[in-house]
Coordinates of C-alpha atoms in Angstrom, one line a residue:
M10 CA -16.6 3.3 -29.8
P11 CA -14.2 3.0 -26.8
S12 CA -10.6 4.0 -27.3
V13 CA -7.7 1.5 -27.2
G14 CA -6.6 2.8 -23.7
E15 CA -10.1 2.3 -22.4
I16 CA -10.3 -1.2 -23.8
S17 CA -6.9 -2.0 -22.2
K18 CA -8.0 -0.6 -18.9
R19 CA -11.1 -2.8 -18.9
L20 CA -9.1 -5.9 -19.8
L21 CA -6.9 -5.2 -16.8
V22 CA -9.4 -4.0 -14.1
G23 CA -12.7 -5.1 -15.4
R24 CA -16.0 -3.4 -16.0
R25 CA -17.1 -0.5 -13.9
S26 CA -19.0 -1.2 -10.8
A27 CA -21.8 0.9 -9.5
A28 CA -21.6 2.6 -6.2
D29 CA -24.2 0.4 -4.7
H30 CA -21.8 -2.6 -5.1
L31 CA -19.5 -1.6 -2.2
Q32 CA -18.1 -4.2 0.2
Q33 CA -20.7 -6.0 2.2
R34 CA -20.8 -6.5 5.9
L35 CA -19.4 -9.9 6.9
P36 CA -21.0 -12.3 9.4
K37 CA -18.6 -14.0 11.8
R38 CA -18.6 -17.4 9.9
V39 CA -17.0 -15.5 6.9
A40 CA -15.1 -12.8 8.7
L41 CA -13.4 -15.3 11.1
P42 CA -11.6 -17.5 8.5
I43 CA -10.8 -14.5 6.1
Y44 CA -9.3 -12.1 8.7
S45 CA -7.9 -14.8 10.9
S46 CA -6.0 -16.2 7.9
D47 CA -3.1 -13.9 8.4
T48 CA -2.6 -15.0 12.1
V49 CA -3.4 -18.7 11.5
S50 CA -1.2 -19.0 8.5
S51 CA 1.8 -17.9 10.5
V52 CA 1.7 -21.4 12.1
A53 CA 3.2 -22.5 8.9
Y54 CA 6.5 -20.8 9.7
A55 CA 6.4 -19.6 13.4
T56 CA 7.7 -23.0 14.7
Q57 CA 10.2 -23.1 11.9
E58 CA 11.7 -19.6 12.7
L59 CA 11.8 -20.5 16.4
L60 CA 13.8 -23.5 15.6
V61 CA 16.1 -21.4 13.5
V62 CA 17.1 -19.3 16.3
L63 CA 17.6 -22.3 18.8
T64 CA 19.7 -24.0 16.1
L65 CA 22.3 -21.2 16.5
G66 CA 23.2 -22.8 19.8
G67 CA 23.4 -26.3 18.4
L68 CA 21.4 -29.5 19.2
S69 CA 21.9 -28.9 22.9
A70 CA 19.7 -25.8 22.7
L71 CA 16.8 -27.5 21.0
Y72 CA 15.5 -28.7 24.3
L73 CA 14.4 -25.1 25.0
T74 CA 11.8 -25.4 22.2
P75 CA 8.8 -26.1 24.5
W76 CA 9.8 -23.2 26.8
A77 CA 10.3 -20.7 23.9
A78 CA 6.9 -22.0 22.5
A79 CA 5.3 -21.3 26.0
G80 CA 6.7 -17.8 25.9
V81 CA 4.9 -17.3 22.5
V82 CA 1.6 -18.5 23.8
V83 CA 1.8 -16.2 26.9
L84 CA 2.6 -13.4 24.7
M85 CA -0.4 -14.2 22.4
V86 CA -2.7 -14.6 25.4
V87 CA -1.8 -11.1 26.7
V88 CA -1.9 -9.4 23.3
V89 CA -5.2 -10.9 22.3
A90 CA -6.9 -9.9 25.5
A91 CA -5.6 -6.3 25.3
Y92 CA -6.7 -5.9 21.7
R93 CA -10.2 -7.2 22.4
R94 CA -10.4 -4.1 24.6
L95 CA -9.0 -1.9 21.9
V96 CA -11.6 -2.8 19.2
Q97 CA -14.3 -2.0 21.8
V98 CA -13.0 1.4 22.2
Y99 CA -11.9 2.2 18.6
P100 CA -14.2 0.3 16.2
N101 CA -13.6 2.6 13.2
G102 CA -10.7 0.6 11.6
G103 CA -7.1 1.8 11.2
G104 CA -5.7 -0.6 13.7
D105 CA -3.2 1.0 16.1
Y106 CA -3.1 4.2 14.2
E107 CA -6.2 5.8 15.5
P108 CA -5.5 5.2 19.3
A109 CA -1.9 6.4 18.7
V110 CA -3.0 9.6 17.1
R111 CA -5.7 10.3 19.7
N112 CA -3.7 9.5 22.8
L113 CA 0.0 10.0 22.0
G114 CA -0.2 12.7 19.4
E115 CA 0.5 13.1 15.8
H116 CA 4.1 12.3 15.8
A117 CA 3.6 8.9 17.6
G118 CA 0.6 8.3 15.2
L119 CA 2.8 8.8 12.1
V120 CA 5.5 6.4 13.4
T121 CA 2.6 3.9 14.2
G122 CA 1.2 4.4 10.7
G123 CA 4.6 4.0 9.1
A124 CA 5.3 0.9 11.1
M125 CA 1.8 -0.5 10.0
L126 CA 2.3 0.3 6.3
T127 CA 5.8 -1.4 6.3
A128 CA 4.3 -4.4 8.2
L129 CA 1.5 -4.9 5.5
V130 CA 4.2 -4.9 2.7
L131 CA 6.1 -7.4 4.7
T132 CA 2.9 -9.5 5.2
I133 CA 2.7 -10.0 1.5
A134 CA 6.4 -10.7 1.2
V135 CA 6.5 -13.2 4.1
A136 CA 3.2 -15.0 3.2
V137 CA 4.2 -15.3 -0.5
A138 CA 7.8 -16.4 0.4
A139 CA 6.4 -19.0 2.7
A140 CA 3.9 -20.2 0.1
V141 CA 6.7 -20.6 -2.4
D142 CA 8.8 -22.6 0.1
N143 CA 5.9 -24.9 0.9
L144 CA 5.2 -25.3 -2.8
I145 CA 8.9 -26.2 -3.5
S146 CA 8.7 -28.6 -0.5
A147 CA 6.0 -30.5 -2.3
F148 CA 7.5 -30.1 -5.8
P149 CA 11.4 -29.7 -5.4
T150 CA 12.0 -29.2 -9.1
L151 CA 10.5 -25.7 -8.7
D152 CA 13.5 -24.6 -6.6
E153 CA 15.4 -22.7 -9.2
A154 CA 12.2 -20.6 -10.0
G155 CA 11.6 -19.4 -6.4
I156 CA 12.0 -15.7 -7.1
A157 CA 10.1 -15.8 -10.3
L158 CA 7.2 -17.7 -8.6
A159 CA 7.0 -15.1 -5.8
V160 CA 7.1 -12.0 -8.0
G161 CA 4.6 -13.6 -10.4
T162 CA 2.3 -14.4 -7.5
I163 CA 2.4 -10.8 -6.3
V164 CA 1.7 -9.6 -9.8
V165 CA -1.4 -11.9 -10.1
L166 CA -2.7 -10.9 -6.7
G167 CA -2.2 -7.2 -7.5
A168 CA -3.9 -7.6 -10.8
L169 CA -6.9 -9.3 -9.1
N170 CA -7.2 -6.6 -6.5
L171 CA -7.1 -4.0 -9.2
R172 CA -10.2 -5.7 -10.5
G173 CA -11.8 -5.1 -7.1
L174 CA -11.4 -8.6 -5.8
R175 CA -12.3 -8.8 -2.1
A176 CA -12.3 -11.8 0.1
T177 CA -16.0 -11.5 1.1
G178 CA -17.5 -14.9 0.3
L179 CA -17.5 -18.3 1.8
L180 CA -15.2 -19.4 -1.1
F181 CA -12.4 -17.4 0.4
A182 CA -13.0 -18.9 3.8
V183 CA -12.2 -22.4 2.5
P184 CA -8.4 -22.1 2.6
T185 CA -8.6 -21.3 6.4
Y186 CA -11.1 -24.0 7.3
L187 CA -9.0 -26.5 5.2
F188 CA -5.8 -25.5 6.9
V189 CA -7.3 -25.7 10.4
A190 CA -8.9 -29.0 9.7
G191 CA -5.6 -30.3 8.1
V192 CA -3.3 -29.2 10.9
A193 CA -5.7 -30.5 13.5
A194 CA -5.9 -33.9 11.7
L195 CA -2.1 -33.9 11.4
T196 CA -1.7 -33.1 15.1
A197 CA -4.3 -35.7 16.3
W198 CA -2.7 -38.4 14.0
G199 CA 0.8 -37.6 15.0
L200 CA -0.1 -37.7 18.8
A201 CA -2.0 -40.9 18.4
R202 CA 0.9 -42.5 16.7
T203 CA 3.3 -41.3 19.3
A204 CA 0.8 -42.7 22.1
A205 CA 0.9 -46.1 20.3
G206 CA 4.7 -46.2 20.4
D207 CA 5.1 -45.3 16.7
T208 CA 6.6 -41.8 17.0
P209 CA 7.0 -40.1 13.6
V210 CA 10.6 -39.4 12.7
A211 CA 11.4 -36.5 10.4
E212 CA 13.7 -36.8 7.4
S213 CA 16.2 -34.5 9.1
A214 CA 16.2 -36.3 12.5
E215 CA 19.7 -37.7 11.9
L216 CA 21.3 -34.6 11.0
E217 CA 23.8 -32.8 13.2
V218 CA 23.9 -29.0 13.6
A219 CA 26.9 -26.8 13.3
A220 CA 26.3 -24.3 16.0
E221 CA 27.1 -20.8 14.8
L222 CA 27.4 -19.5 18.4
G223 CA 29.2 -22.5 19.7
E224 CA 28.1 -24.2 22.9
V225 CA 25.9 -21.8 25.0
A226 CA 25.1 -22.1 28.7
G227 CA 23.7 -20.1 31.6
L228 CA 22.7 -16.6 30.8
A229 CA 23.6 -17.0 27.1
L230 CA 21.1 -20.0 27.0
V231 CA 18.4 -17.8 28.5
L232 CA 18.9 -15.1 26.1
L233 CA 18.9 -17.5 23.2
A234 CA 15.5 -18.8 24.5
V235 CA 14.2 -15.2 24.8
R236 CA 15.3 -14.4 21.3
A237 CA 13.6 -17.6 20.0
A238 CA 10.4 -16.7 21.8
A239 CA 10.6 -13.1 20.3
T240 CA 11.1 -14.5 16.9
G241 CA 8.3 -17.0 17.3
G242 CA 6.1 -14.0 18.1
V243 CA 5.6 -13.8 14.4
A244 CA 2.6 -16.0 15.2
L245 CA 0.8 -12.9 16.4
T246 CA 1.6 -10.7 13.5
G247 CA -1.8 -11.0 11.8
L248 CA -3.9 -9.7 14.7
G249 CA -3.8 -6.2 13.4
T250 CA -5.8 -7.3 10.3
I251 CA -8.8 -8.1 12.4
V252 CA -8.4 -4.7 14.4
S253 CA -8.2 -2.8 11.1
A254 CA -11.3 -4.6 9.8
V255 CA -13.8 -3.9 12.4
P256 CA -16.0 -1.7 10.2
T257 CA -16.6 -4.6 7.8
F258 CA -18.2 -6.9 10.4
R259 CA -21.9 -7.1 10.8
K260 CA -23.4 -5.5 13.7
P261 CA -22.7 -5.7 16.6
R262 CA -19.3 -4.9 15.2
R263 CA -17.4 -4.5 18.3
K264 CA -18.7 -7.7 19.8
N265 CA -18.2 -9.7 16.6
A266 CA -14.6 -8.4 16.1
A267 CA -13.7 -9.1 19.8
T268 CA -15.1 -12.6 19.4
T269 CA -13.2 -13.1 16.2
L270 CA -10.0 -12.0 17.9
L271 CA -10.5 -14.5 20.8
I272 CA -11.2 -17.4 18.4
T273 CA -8.3 -16.4 16.2
G274 CA -6.0 -16.3 19.1
A275 CA -7.1 -19.7 20.5
L276 CA -6.9 -21.4 17.0
A277 CA -3.5 -20.0 16.4
A278 CA -2.2 -20.9 19.9
V279 CA -3.6 -24.5 19.7
L280 CA -2.2 -25.1 16.1
F281 CA 1.1 -23.5 16.9
V282 CA 1.5 -25.8 20.0
G283 CA 0.4 -28.8 18.0
V284 CA 3.0 -28.2 15.2
T285 CA 5.7 -27.4 17.7
A286 CA 5.0 -30.6 19.6
L287 CA 5.2 -32.7 16.5
A288 CA 8.4 -31.0 15.4
V289 CA 10.0 -31.8 18.7
M290 CA 8.7 -35.4 18.9
A291 CA 9.9 -36.0 15.2
D292 CA 13.3 -34.3 15.9
V293 CA 13.0 -31.9 13.1
R294 CA 16.2 -30.1 12.2
Y295 CA 16.1 -26.7 10.4
A296 CA 18.6 -24.1 9.8
A297 CA 18.7 -20.7 8.1
D298 CA 21.5 -22.1 5.9
P299 CA 21.0 -25.8 5.2
C300 CA 24.7 -26.2 4.8
D301 CA 24.9 -25.8 8.6
L302 CA 23.2 -29.2 9.0
V303 CA 26.0 -31.7 9.1
G304 CA 25.2 -34.5 6.5
F305 CA 22.7 -32.4 4.5
D306 CA 23.4 -32.5 0.7
C307 CA 23.5 -28.8 0.0
A308 CA 23.8 -29.4 -3.8
G309 CA 20.7 -31.8 -3.7
E310 CA 17.1 -31.1 -3.1
P311 CA 16.2 -28.0 -1.2
Q312 CA 15.6 -28.1 2.7
R313 CA 11.9 -28.7 3.3
T314 CA 9.9 -26.5 5.5
V315 CA 9.2 -27.6 9.1
I316 CA 5.5 -28.2 8.4
A317 CA 6.3 -30.2 5.4
Q318 CA 8.8 -32.3 7.3
V319 CA 6.2 -32.9 10.0
A320 CA 3.5 -33.7 7.5
A321 CA 5.9 -36.2 5.7
A322 CA 6.8 -37.9 9.0
V323 CA 3.2 -38.1 10.2
F324 CA 1.3 -39.1 6.9
G325 CA 4.3 -40.5 4.9
D326 CA 6.4 -38.8 2.3
G327 CA 4.3 -38.3 -0.9
A328 CA 1.2 -39.6 0.8
F329 CA -2.3 -37.9 0.0
G330 CA -2.3 -36.3 3.5
F331 CA 1.1 -34.7 2.8
Y332 CA -0.1 -33.0 -0.3
V333 CA -3.4 -31.9 1.4
I334 CA -1.4 -30.2 4.1
Q335 CA 1.0 -28.5 1.5
L336 CA -2.0 -27.3 -0.6
A337 CA -3.9 -26.0 2.4
T338 CA -0.7 -24.2 3.6
V339 CA -0.1 -22.5 0.3
L340 CA -3.7 -21.5 0.0
I341 CA -4.0 -20.0 3.4
L342 CA -0.7 -18.1 2.9
L343 CA -2.0 -16.6 -0.3
L344 CA -5.2 -15.6 1.3
A345 CA -3.2 -13.9 4.1
A346 CA -1.2 -12.0 1.4
N347 CA -4.5 -11.0 -0.2
T348 CA -5.9 -9.5 3.1
A349 CA -2.9 -7.2 3.1
F350 CA -4.0 -5.9 -0.3
D351 CA -7.2 -5.0 1.4
S352 CA -5.8 -3.6 4.6
F353 CA -3.0 -1.4 3.1
P354 CA -5.3 0.6 0.8
L355 CA -7.8 1.1 3.7
L356 CA -5.1 2.3 6.1
G357 CA -3.6 4.5 3.3
S358 CA -7.0 5.9 2.7
I359 CA -7.4 6.8 6.3
M360 CA -4.1 8.5 6.5
A361 CA -4.7 10.3 3.2
Q362 CA -7.9 11.6 4.6
H363 CA -5.8 13.0 7.6
R364 CA -3.6 14.5 4.9
H365 CA -0.5 12.4 5.9
L366 CA -0.5 10.7 2.5
P367 CA -1.3 11.8 -1.1
R368 CA -5.0 12.4 -1.7
Q369 CA -4.8 10.0 -4.6
L370 CA -4.7 7.2 -2.0
H371 CA -8.0 8.2 -0.6
H372 CA -10.2 7.7 -3.7
R373 CA -11.5 4.5 -5.1
G374 CA -11.5 3.7 -8.8
D375 CA -14.6 2.7 -10.8
R376 CA -14.1 -0.9 -9.5
H377 CA -14.1 0.4 -5.9
A378 CA -10.5 -0.6 -5.7
F379 CA -7.8 1.9 -4.3
R380 CA -5.8 1.4 -7.5
N381 CA -2.9 3.6 -6.6
A382 CA -2.4 2.0 -3.2
V383 CA -2.7 -1.6 -4.7
I384 CA 0.0 -0.7 -7.2
V385 CA 2.3 0.7 -4.5
I386 CA 2.1 -2.2 -2.2
A387 CA 2.5 -4.8 -5.0
V388 CA 5.6 -3.1 -6.3
A389 CA 7.1 -2.6 -2.8
A390 CA 6.4 -6.3 -2.0
A391 CA 7.9 -7.5 -5.2
I392 CA 11.1 -5.4 -4.5
V393 CA 11.4 -6.9 -1.0
V394 CA 11.0 -10.5 -1.8
T395 CA 13.5 -10.1 -4.6
A396 CA 16.0 -8.2 -2.5
F397 CA 15.8 -10.8 0.3
E398 CA 15.8 -13.7 -2.1
V399 CA 12.4 -15.1 -1.0
S400 CA 13.9 -16.1 2.3
V401 CA 11.3 -16.3 5.1
T402 CA 14.1 -16.5 7.7
R403 CA 15.6 -13.3 6.5
L404 CA 12.2 -11.6 6.4
V405 CA 10.6 -12.5 9.6
P406 CA 12.8 -10.4 11.9
L407 CA 11.9 -7.4 9.8
Y408 CA 8.2 -8.4 9.9
V409 CA 8.2 -8.9 13.7
A410 CA 10.0 -5.6 14.3
S411 CA 7.5 -3.5 12.3
V412 CA 4.3 -5.2 13.6
F413 CA 5.5 -5.3 17.2
L414 CA 6.4 -1.6 17.0
S415 CA 2.9 -0.7 16.1
F416 CA 1.6 -3.1 18.8
T417 CA 3.7 -1.3 21.4
L418 CA 2.7 2.2 20.5
G419 CA -0.9 1.1 20.2
Q420 CA -1.1 -0.5 23.7
T421 CA 0.9 2.4 25.2
A422 CA -1.8 4.6 23.7
M423 CA -4.5 2.5 25.3
V424 CA -2.7 2.8 28.7
R425 CA -3.0 6.6 28.4
Y426 CA -6.6 6.3 27.3
W427 CA -7.4 4.2 30.4
N428 CA -5.5 6.6 32.6
R429 CA -7.8 9.5 31.3
Q430 CA -10.9 7.4 31.9
L431 CA -9.9 6.6 35.4
S432 CA -9.3 10.3 36.1
G433 CA -12.9 11.1 35.5
P434 CA -16.1 10.0 37.4
L435 CA -16.9 6.3 36.9
R436 CA -19.2 3.8 38.5
T437 CA -17.6 1.1 40.6
D438 CA -17.9 -1.6 37.9
E439 CA -16.7 0.8 35.2
R440 CA -13.7 1.7 37.3
S441 CA -12.9 -2.0 37.9
M442 CA -13.1 -2.8 34.2
A443 CA -10.9 0.2 33.3
V444 CA -8.3 -0.9 35.9
R445 CA -8.2 -4.3 34.3
A446 CA -8.0 -3.0 30.9
R447 CA -5.1 -0.7 31.8
A448 CA -3.2 -3.5 33.3
L449 CA -3.7 -5.6 30.3
S450 CA -2.6 -2.8 27.9
A451 CA 0.4 -2.1 30.2
A452 CA 1.4 -5.8 30.1
A453 CA 1.0 -6.0 26.4
A454 CA 3.1 -2.8 25.9
V455 CA 5.8 -4.1 28.0
L456 CA 5.9 -7.6 26.4
T457 CA 5.7 -6.2 22.8
S458 CA 8.4 -3.6 23.4
A459 CA 10.7 -6.3 24.7
V460 CA 10.1 -8.2 21.4
V461 CA 11.0 -5.1 19.5
L462 CA 14.2 -4.6 21.5
V463 CA 15.3 -8.2 21.3
V464 CA 14.6 -8.5 17.5
G465 CA 15.9 -5.1 16.8
V466 CA 19.3 -5.7 18.6
T467 CA 19.9 -9.3 17.4
G468 CA 18.6 -8.8 13.8
F469 CA 19.9 -5.1 13.3
T470 CA 22.6 -6.1 10.9
G471 CA 20.5 -9.0 9.3
G472 CA 18.0 -6.4 7.8
V473 CA 16.0 -4.9 10.7
W474 CA 17.8 -1.7 10.1
V475 CA 16.0 -1.4 6.7
V476 CA 12.6 -1.4 8.6
L477 CA 13.8 1.2 11.1
V478 CA 15.1 3.4 8.3
T479 CA 11.9 2.9 6.2
I480 CA 9.7 3.8 9.1
A481 CA 11.8 7.0 9.8
A482 CA 11.7 7.9 6.2
L483 CA 7.9 7.4 6.0
Y484 CA 7.6 9.5 9.1
L485 CA 9.5 12.4 7.4
V486 CA 7.7 12.0 4.2
M487 CA 4.3 12.1 5.9
R488 CA 5.3 15.1 7.9
G489 CA 6.3 16.8 4.7
I490 CA 3.0 15.9 3.0
R491 CA 1.0 17.2 5.9
N492 CA 3.0 20.4 6.0
H493 CA 2.5 20.9 2.3
Y494 CA -1.3 20.4 2.4
Q495 CA -1.4 22.9 5.4
R496 CA 0.6 25.5 3.4
V497 CA -1.7 25.1 0.4
E498 CA -4.7 25.3 2.5
T499 CA -3.5 28.5 4.2
E500 CA -2.6 30.1 0.8
L501 CA -5.9 29.2 -0.6
A502 CA -8.1 30.3 2.3
V503 CA -10.4 33.3 1.7
D504 CA -9.4 35.7 4.3
G505 CA -12.2 38.2 3.9
Q506 CA -10.0 41.0 2.5
A507 CA -11.3 43.1 -0.2
G508 CA -8.3 42.3 -2.4
A509 CA -9.4 38.7 -2.6
T510 CA -12.5 39.7 -4.8
K511 CA -11.2 43.0 -6.4
L512 CA -11.6 43.2 -10.1
P513 CA -8.6 43.8 -12.4
S514 CA -8.3 47.3 -13.7
R515 CA -8.1 45.9 -17.3
V516 CA -8.1 42.6 -19.1
H517 CA -5.3 42.2 -21.7
A518 CA -6.1 39.3 -24.1
I519 CA -3.3 37.8 -26.2
V520 CA -4.0 35.2 -28.8
L521 CA -0.9 33.2 -29.9
V522 CA -0.7 32.6 -33.7
S523 CA 1.7 30.3 -35.5
R524 CA -0.3 29.9 -38.7
L525 CA -3.7 31.3 -40.0
H526 CA -5.9 28.3 -39.8
K527 CA -9.1 27.1 -38.2
P528 CA -7.8 26.7 -34.7
T529 CA -6.5 30.2 -34.9
M530 CA -9.6 31.6 -36.1
R531 CA -11.7 29.9 -33.4
A532 CA -9.2 31.2 -30.8
L533 CA -9.6 34.8 -32.1
A534 CA -13.4 34.4 -32.1
Y535 CA -13.4 33.1 -28.5
A536 CA -11.1 35.8 -27.3
R537 CA -13.3 38.5 -28.9
S538 CA -16.4 37.0 -27.2
G539 CA -14.9 37.9 -23.8
R540 CA -14.8 41.6 -24.8
P541 CA -11.4 42.3 -23.2
D542 CA -10.1 45.8 -22.8
L543 CA -7.1 45.1 -25.0
L544 CA -6.9 42.3 -27.6
E545 CA -3.9 41.5 -29.8
A546 CA -2.5 38.6 -31.7
V547 CA 1.1 37.6 -31.1
T548 CA 3.5 35.6 -33.4
V549 CA 7.1 34.7 -33.0
N550 CA 9.5 35.4 -35.9
I551 CA 11.4 32.1 -36.4
D552 CA 11.5 32.0 -40.2
L553 CA 11.4 35.3 -41.9
A554 CA 9.7 34.1 -45.0
E555 CA 6.9 32.3 -43.1
T556 CA 6.4 35.4 -40.9
R557 CA 6.0 37.7 -43.9
A558 CA 3.6 35.3 -45.5
L559 CA 1.6 35.3 -42.3
T560 CA 1.4 39.1 -42.0
D561 CA 0.5 39.4 -45.6
E562 CA -2.3 37.1 -45.3
W563 CA -3.4 38.7 -42.1
D564 CA -3.7 42.0 -43.8
R565 CA -5.3 40.5 -47.0
R566 CA -8.1 38.9 -44.8
G567 CA -8.6 42.2 -43.0
I568 CA -8.6 40.7 -39.5
P569 CA -9.7 43.5 -37.1
I570 CA -7.1 42.5 -34.5
P571 CA -3.5 43.9 -34.5
L572 CA -0.8 41.3 -35.0
K573 CA 2.4 41.7 -33.0
V574 CA 5.6 40.1 -34.2
L575 CA 8.2 39.0 -31.6
D576 CA 11.7 38.6 -32.5
S577 CA 13.6 35.3 -31.6
P578 CA 17.2 35.4 -32.7
Y579 CA 17.7 31.9 -31.3
R580 CA 14.6 30.5 -33.1
E581 CA 12.8 29.9 -29.7
I582 CA 9.1 30.2 -29.3
N583 CA 8.4 30.0 -25.6
G584 CA 11.1 32.4 -24.3
P585 CA 9.9 35.4 -26.3
V586 CA 6.3 34.9 -25.4
V587 CA 7.0 34.5 -21.7
E588 CA 9.1 37.6 -21.7
Y589 CA 6.6 39.6 -23.5
V590 CA 3.8 38.6 -21.0
N591 CA 6.1 39.5 -18.1
S592 CA 6.8 42.9 -19.6
I593 CA 3.0 43.6 -19.7
R594 CA 2.9 42.5 -16.1
R595 CA 5.7 44.8 -15.1
E596 CA 4.2 47.8 -16.8
S597 CA 0.6 47.3 -15.6
P598 CA 0.7 45.0 -12.5
R599 CA -3.0 45.4 -11.9
D600 CA -3.9 44.2 -15.3
L601 CA -5.1 40.6 -15.8
V602 CA -3.3 38.9 -18.9
V603 CA -5.3 36.2 -20.6
V604 CA -3.3 34.1 -23.1
Y605 CA -5.3 32.1 -25.6
I606 CA -3.5 29.2 -27.1
P607 CA -5.1 27.4 -30.1
E608 CA -4.4 23.7 -30.4
Y609 CA -5.7 20.7 -32.5
V610 CA -6.7 17.5 -30.9
L611 CA -5.5 14.2 -32.3
G612 CA -7.2 10.9 -31.8
R613 CA -4.6 8.2 -32.7
W614 CA -1.6 7.4 -30.6
W615 CA 0.8 7.5 -33.4
E616 CA -0.4 10.9 -34.6
Q617 CA 0.8 12.3 -31.3
L618 CA 4.3 11.2 -32.2
L619 CA 4.2 13.4 -35.4
H620 CA 3.5 16.7 -33.6
N621 CA 5.4 18.5 -31.1
K622 CA 4.0 19.6 -27.7
S623 CA 5.0 23.3 -27.9
A624 CA 1.5 24.5 -26.7
L625 CA 1.6 22.3 -23.6
R626 CA 5.2 23.4 -22.8
L627 CA 4.2 27.0 -23.2
R628 CA 1.1 26.5 -20.9
A629 CA 3.3 25.0 -18.3
R630 CA 5.7 27.9 -18.2
L631 CA 2.9 30.5 -18.1
M632 CA 1.2 28.8 -15.3
F633 CA 3.9 29.9 -13.0
T634 CA 3.4 33.6 -13.8
P635 CA 1.3 35.5 -11.4
G636 CA -1.7 37.5 -12.8
V637 CA -1.7 35.4 -16.0
M638 CA -4.7 33.2 -17.2
V639 CA -4.0 30.5 -19.8
T640 CA -6.8 29.3 -21.9
M641 CA -6.4 26.4 -24.4
V642 CA -8.7 26.6 -27.3
P643 CA -9.1 23.1 -28.9
W644 CA -9.9 22.2 -32.5
Q645 CA -11.0 18.6 -32.8
L646 CA -9.7 16.8 -35.8
H647 CA -11.7 13.9 -37.4
S648 CA -9.6 11.3 -35.8
S649 CA -10.4 12.6 -32.4
T650 CA -14.2 12.6 -32.9
R651 CA -14.1 9.0 -34.2
S652 CA -12.0 7.7 -31.3
G653 CA -13.8 9.6 -28.5
D654 CA -16.7 8.3 -26.5
Q655 CA -19.9 8.4 -28.5
P656 CA -23.2 9.3 -26.8
D657 CA -25.6 6.4 -25.9
R658 CA -28.3 5.9 -28.4

């Protein structure tokens, strides 16, 4: 009969899954909507965050919206083109991490890996926060429960992924197809109404904006537009998901992944331009702090998201189309969050395989889920959304900084890769291709580094410093983990010296005795079966009466093993035993000391509370003593045999 712990585990993570049930290879029709969901879903908040930045300069700065959006599209075109080359060269997954390690070295690779791990945590945080915002936009009464909804959603997604959930079926493609179709219909209907002279008007169109920066002009206006474009670059943040997922595509994987990248970029650009155009035509107003909107009732209903305002303006507030758009937006954002639950463990597994992260992150559980990694990212994402109060606007600069830092390092690595290729013998067509690829990677590296610089400087005090500190801390931790594994490997390596296999001069066996009972008798018998050179039983005198009773019974039973009594004036057990073992080692350093510790095994959790763990504590102390072997000799009580696993019949 399974134990209570095993039953609880199965209720949480589900039944075991055989090794032949590993993740299937995905065709493009399934992989496209699943892996593009992260990028496409950013349409739900990219325009919004672009407007937030421009709003800092007041209404007069909003005319720059099309120019900032154009900058985002140009950035998207260059980055997508560059990454199509990257997946052709590095199809093994791991995103920017592998090219950075191979071309820039271990240090740059660790920074890239740290940035990617941080970005994946923020993917969940931003996607869930945006999903909650759009849910509240449809149902304003949920506003007070924002943090609880976000944390609860992360917990549910984490629990599902602990059960081995993977977005591998057409069912998981539905949110993306629904969102794309919904936004396409929204854009088409909004443009048709505008062409017919019935331009949609947003609910916030009449609001004035209290400019935080005051009136800006000249160079300041240009810098504001650049900052808006850099922030709007959040529309590209999900491209890394596709780059990391190349091994899951069906063959030809490189071609399918490159095609998926192209289609994803095109879809995201078209949808982003459509939503931005509608937001401009409908005069949408959106601010990081709604109280900056003059005329907005801060104490009333919460500020709606930009996509919700556009949907309400085009289809009508409370209309069926409005709720379809909000439902599709929430679903695709949740799917985007779920892809991070897939990507984070896979990246963690690769880095653990390279010994930059704990080995536990490299192994799958019996449901083929990387349980430790799932728990880590779920806890981290829950902490982030709570700390930043489920604010998409506060989270986006952090998200952009981490993603674009990995983009920059990845594309810089590709520039070095193409330089190496061009330094060797190539055919004319190959050389021309390499030159074009290098130019693309260089342009992408320059643009993405500019985004990192702009967002890092303007958003440093707003929280970007947290990302930079986190990446730096991850770098130091991963270096420390790598150094630790290297030290352990060096110490454990067989160096071929004779001393490594030299037998001890003698084996000195010690059986610890507290009482004369069945566990003790089994330990004595087991120790004798090893035929040590010296064998003795040892007890610690804590209570004089009990010690005398033990020695009398020992003599009465005629046990042919000497019993040594150790004094303990402070009624401590472990100290005298450890000191006695150390004294043997000092007198005979070449002797091997084997300590046998009898113990009885309990089956019920409440029984564990009724017994001390002195045997385990003693074992822990002796384990740090060189030349000492510790052997636990168990005696199973009836409760342990009833609660343990029974053989199949």
